[in-house]
Structure formats: structure tokens, C-alpha cells
PDB file of C-alpha atoms in Angstrom:
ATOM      1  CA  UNK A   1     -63.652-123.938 123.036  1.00 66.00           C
ATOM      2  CA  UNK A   2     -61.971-123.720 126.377  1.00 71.00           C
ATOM      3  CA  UNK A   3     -59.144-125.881 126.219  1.00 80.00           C
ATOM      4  CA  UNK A   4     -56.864-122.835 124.570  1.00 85.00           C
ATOM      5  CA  UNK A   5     -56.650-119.617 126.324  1.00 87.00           C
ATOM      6  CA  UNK A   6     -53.787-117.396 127.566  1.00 89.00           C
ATOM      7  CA  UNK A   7     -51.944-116.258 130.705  1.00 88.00           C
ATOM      8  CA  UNK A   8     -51.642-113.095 131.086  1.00 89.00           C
ATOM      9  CA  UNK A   9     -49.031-111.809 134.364  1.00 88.00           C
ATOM     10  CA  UNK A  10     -48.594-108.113 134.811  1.00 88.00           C
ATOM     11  CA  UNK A  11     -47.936-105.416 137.589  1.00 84.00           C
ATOM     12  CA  UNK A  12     -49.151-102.282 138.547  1.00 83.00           C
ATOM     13  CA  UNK A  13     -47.161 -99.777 140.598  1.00 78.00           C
ATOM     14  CA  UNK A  14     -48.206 -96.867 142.914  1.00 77.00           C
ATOM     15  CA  UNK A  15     -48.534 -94.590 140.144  1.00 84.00           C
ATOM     16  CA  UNK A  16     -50.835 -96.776 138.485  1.00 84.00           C
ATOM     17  CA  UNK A  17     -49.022 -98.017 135.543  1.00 85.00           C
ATOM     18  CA  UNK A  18     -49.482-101.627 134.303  1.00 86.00           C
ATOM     19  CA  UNK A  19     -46.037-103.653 133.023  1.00 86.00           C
ATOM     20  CA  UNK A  20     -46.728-106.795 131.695  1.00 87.00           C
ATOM     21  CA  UNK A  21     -44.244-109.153 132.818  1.00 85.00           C
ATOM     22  CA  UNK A  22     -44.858-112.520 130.667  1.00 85.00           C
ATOM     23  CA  UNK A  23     -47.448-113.963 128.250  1.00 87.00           C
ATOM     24  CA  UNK A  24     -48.192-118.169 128.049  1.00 86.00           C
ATOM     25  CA  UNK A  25     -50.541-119.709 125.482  1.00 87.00           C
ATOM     26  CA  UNK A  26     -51.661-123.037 127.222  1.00 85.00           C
ATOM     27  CA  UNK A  27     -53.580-125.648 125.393  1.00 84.00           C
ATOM     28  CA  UNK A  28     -55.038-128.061 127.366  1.00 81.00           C
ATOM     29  CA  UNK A  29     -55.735-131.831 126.639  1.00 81.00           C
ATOM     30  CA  UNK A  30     -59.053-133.101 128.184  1.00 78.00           C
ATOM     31  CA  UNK A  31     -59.230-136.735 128.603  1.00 76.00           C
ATOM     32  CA  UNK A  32     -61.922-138.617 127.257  1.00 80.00           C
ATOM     33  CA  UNK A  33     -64.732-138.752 130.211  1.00 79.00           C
ATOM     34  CA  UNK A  34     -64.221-135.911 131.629  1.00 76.00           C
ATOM     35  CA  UNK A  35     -65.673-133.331 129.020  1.00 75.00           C
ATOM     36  CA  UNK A  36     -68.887-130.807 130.571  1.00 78.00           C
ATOM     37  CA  UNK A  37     -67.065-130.753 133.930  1.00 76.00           C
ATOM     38  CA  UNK A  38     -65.109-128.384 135.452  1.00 75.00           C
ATOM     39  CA  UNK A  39     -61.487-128.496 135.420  1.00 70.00           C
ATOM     40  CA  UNK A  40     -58.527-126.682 137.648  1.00 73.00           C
ATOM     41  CA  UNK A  41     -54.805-126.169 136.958  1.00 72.00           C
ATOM     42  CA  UNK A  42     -51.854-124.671 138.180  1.00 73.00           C
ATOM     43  CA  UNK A  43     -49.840-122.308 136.653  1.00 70.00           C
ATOM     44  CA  UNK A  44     -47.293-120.817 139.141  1.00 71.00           C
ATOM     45  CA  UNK A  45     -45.172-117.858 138.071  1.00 67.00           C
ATOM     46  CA  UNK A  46     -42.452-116.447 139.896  1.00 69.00           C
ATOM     47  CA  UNK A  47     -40.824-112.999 139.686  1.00 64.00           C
ATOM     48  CA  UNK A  48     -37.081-113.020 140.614  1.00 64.00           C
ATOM     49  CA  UNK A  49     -35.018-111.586 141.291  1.00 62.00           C
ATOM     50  CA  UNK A  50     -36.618-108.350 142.053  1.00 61.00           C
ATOM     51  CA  UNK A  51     -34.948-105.629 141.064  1.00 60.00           C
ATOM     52  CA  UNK A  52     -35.132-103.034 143.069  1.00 61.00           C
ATOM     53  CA  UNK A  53     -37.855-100.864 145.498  1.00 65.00           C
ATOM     54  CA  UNK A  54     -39.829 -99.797 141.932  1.00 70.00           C
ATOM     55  CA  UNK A  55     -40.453-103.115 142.038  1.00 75.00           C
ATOM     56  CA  UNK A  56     -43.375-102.294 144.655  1.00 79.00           C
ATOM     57  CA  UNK A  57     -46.601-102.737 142.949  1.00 83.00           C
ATOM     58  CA  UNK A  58     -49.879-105.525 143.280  1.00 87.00           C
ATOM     59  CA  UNK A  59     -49.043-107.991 140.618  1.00 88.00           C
ATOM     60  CA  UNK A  60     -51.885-109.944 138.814  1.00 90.00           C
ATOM     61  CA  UNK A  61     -52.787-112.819 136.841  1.00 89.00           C
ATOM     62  CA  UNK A  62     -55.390-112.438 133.787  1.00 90.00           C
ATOM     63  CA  UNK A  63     -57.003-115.703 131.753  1.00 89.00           C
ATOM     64  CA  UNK A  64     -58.183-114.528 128.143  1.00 91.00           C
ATOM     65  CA  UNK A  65     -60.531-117.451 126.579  1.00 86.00           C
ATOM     66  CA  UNK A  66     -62.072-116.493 123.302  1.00 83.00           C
ATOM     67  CA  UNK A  67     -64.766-114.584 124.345  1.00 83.00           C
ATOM     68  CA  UNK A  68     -64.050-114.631 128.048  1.00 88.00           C
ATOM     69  CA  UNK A  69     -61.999-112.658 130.193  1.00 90.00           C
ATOM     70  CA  UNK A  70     -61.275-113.173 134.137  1.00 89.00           C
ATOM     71  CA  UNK A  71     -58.840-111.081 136.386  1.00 89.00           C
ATOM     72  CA  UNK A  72     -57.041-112.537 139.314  1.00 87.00           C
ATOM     73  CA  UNK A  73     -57.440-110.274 142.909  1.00 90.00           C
ATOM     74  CA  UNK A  74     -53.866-109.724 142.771  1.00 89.00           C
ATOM     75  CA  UNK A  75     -50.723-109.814 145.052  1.00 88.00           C
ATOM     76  CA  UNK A  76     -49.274-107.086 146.709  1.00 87.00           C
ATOM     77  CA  UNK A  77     -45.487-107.159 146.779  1.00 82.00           C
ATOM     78  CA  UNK A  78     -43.126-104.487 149.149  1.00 79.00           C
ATOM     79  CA  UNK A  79     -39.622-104.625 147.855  1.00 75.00           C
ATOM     80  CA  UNK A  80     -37.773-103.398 150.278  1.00 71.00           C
ATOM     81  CA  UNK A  81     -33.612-102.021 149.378  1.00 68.00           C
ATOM     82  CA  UNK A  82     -30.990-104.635 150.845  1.00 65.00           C
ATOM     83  CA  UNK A  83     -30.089-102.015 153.596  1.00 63.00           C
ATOM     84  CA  UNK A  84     -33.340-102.200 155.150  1.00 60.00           C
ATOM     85  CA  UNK A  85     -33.116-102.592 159.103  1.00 65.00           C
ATOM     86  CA  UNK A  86     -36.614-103.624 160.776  1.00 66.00           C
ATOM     87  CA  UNK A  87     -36.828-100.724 163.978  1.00 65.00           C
ATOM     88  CA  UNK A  88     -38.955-103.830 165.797  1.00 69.00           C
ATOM     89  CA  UNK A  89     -36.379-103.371 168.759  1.00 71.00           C
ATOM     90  CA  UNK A  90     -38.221 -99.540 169.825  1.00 76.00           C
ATOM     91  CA  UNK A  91     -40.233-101.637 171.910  1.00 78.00           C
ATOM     92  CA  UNK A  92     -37.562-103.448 173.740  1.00 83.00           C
ATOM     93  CA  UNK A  93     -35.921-100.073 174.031  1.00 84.00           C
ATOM     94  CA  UNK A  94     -38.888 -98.811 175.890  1.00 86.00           C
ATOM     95  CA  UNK A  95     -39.844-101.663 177.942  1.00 89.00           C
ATOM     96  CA  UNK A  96     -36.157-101.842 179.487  1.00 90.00           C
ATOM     97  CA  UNK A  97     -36.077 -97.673 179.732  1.00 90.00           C
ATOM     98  CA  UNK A  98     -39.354 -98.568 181.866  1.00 93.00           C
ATOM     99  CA  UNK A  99     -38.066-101.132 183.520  1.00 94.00           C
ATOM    100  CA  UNK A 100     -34.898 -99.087 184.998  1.00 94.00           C
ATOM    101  CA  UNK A 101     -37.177 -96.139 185.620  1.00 94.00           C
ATOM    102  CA  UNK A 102     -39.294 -98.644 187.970  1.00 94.00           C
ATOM    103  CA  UNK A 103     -36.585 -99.920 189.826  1.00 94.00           C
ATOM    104  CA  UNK A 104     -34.707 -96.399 190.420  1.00 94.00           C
ATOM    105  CA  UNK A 105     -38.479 -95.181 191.850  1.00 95.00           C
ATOM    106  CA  UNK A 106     -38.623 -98.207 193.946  1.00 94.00           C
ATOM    107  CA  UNK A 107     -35.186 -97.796 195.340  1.00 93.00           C
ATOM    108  CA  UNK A 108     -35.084 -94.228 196.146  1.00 92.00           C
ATOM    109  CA  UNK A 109     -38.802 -94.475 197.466  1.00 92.00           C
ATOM    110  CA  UNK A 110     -36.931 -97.525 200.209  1.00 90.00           C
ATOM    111  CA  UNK A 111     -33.693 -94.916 200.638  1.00 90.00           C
ATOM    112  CA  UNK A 112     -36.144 -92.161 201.844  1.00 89.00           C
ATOM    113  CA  UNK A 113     -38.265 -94.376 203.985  1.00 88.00           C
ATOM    114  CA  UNK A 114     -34.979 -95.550 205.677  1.00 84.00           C
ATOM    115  CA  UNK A 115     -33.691 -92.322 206.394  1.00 84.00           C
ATOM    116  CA  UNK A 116     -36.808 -90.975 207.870  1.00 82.00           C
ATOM    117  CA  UNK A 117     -37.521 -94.056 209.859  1.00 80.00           C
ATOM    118  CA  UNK A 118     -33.464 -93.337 211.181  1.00 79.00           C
ATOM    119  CA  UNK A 119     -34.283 -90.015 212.120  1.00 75.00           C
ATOM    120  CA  UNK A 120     -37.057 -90.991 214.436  1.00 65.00           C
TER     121      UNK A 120
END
């Protein structure tokens, strides 16, 4: 009874519309022994190339047995446009804008000491 069922891969996007991407009917041998017990495979799938941003969406994984249907949790997916430039280096901006603040404090702090400490 379960030894045929079929793989069902689809997306949805942000708008909420579901695109089915590909459809495999597996049947699966069991060898003898191993009948009443539960049994795990495989079945990777992958989606390339993506196409473009639209591409963004949580993509799923759905088993149909005869009478039984089971969903996967899904797998979000960010497609980002070739041109994209990660702005991680704010933070190194920052730190050495902080950094030369410091140091001009620090000197001109020691430059007024030194005059005062002249004039004396």
C-alpha cells in the first residue's frame, strides 16, 4: 500500500501563490524481511539556476500516498539580483570614524595641557 506514492515540490511566493515546480512517482521495492517496519529515503531536489529575485518564496516538499497526505516545513529561499553588494562594512566605517575621533580628543586634550602647563 505504501510502497507507491508521489513527490510533490512546489513554491510559494510573498503574495501567496503556489507554483509547482516538479512531480516524481516513486515506487519502492521492499526487500523481503523488512516488511511492518519503518523505512526512510532520500529524495533530493535541486532548483537551479534561479532565475531571478521572484524567485523569493519558501519552497516545499509534499508526499501523496493513497489515502495519506504529509507536507514538508518548507525552505525559505532569498534570491538576491547579481548586483547585490552586502553594506556589512557600515560597521568598520564607524568603528574607524570612532577610532580617529578618540585619538584627535586625546591629542588636543595633551596640546592644551601642554600649553597651560607652559604658561605657568
Amino acid at each position: 500500500k505504501y510502497t507507491r506514492f508521489l513527490i510533490s515540490y512546489y513554491w510559494i511566493n510573498s503574495l501567496g501563490q503556489k507554483t509547482s515546480i516538479c512531480n516524481s512517482l516513486k515506487n519502492i521495492e521492499i526487500p523481503s524481511g523488512k516488511e511492518n517496519t519503518t523505512a526512510t529515503i532520500n529524495c533530493d531536489h535541486r532548483i537551479l539556476p534561479l532565475e531571478n529575485t521572484s524567485s523569493t518564496g519558501t519552497y516545499y516538499c509534499e508526499v501523496k500516498w493513497n489515502d495519506i497526505q504529509k507536507m514538508g516545513k518548507g525552505v525559505f529561499v532569498l534570491a538576491r539580483g547579481t548586483g547585490y553588494i552586502d553594506n556589512s562594512h557600515e560597521w568598520e566605517i564607524l568603528i574607524t570614524f570612532t577610532i580617529l575621533l578618540a585619538v584627535l580628543s586625546i591629542t588636543a586634550t595633551a596640546l592644551l595641557l601642554w600649553k597651560r602647563k607652559a604658561s605657568c
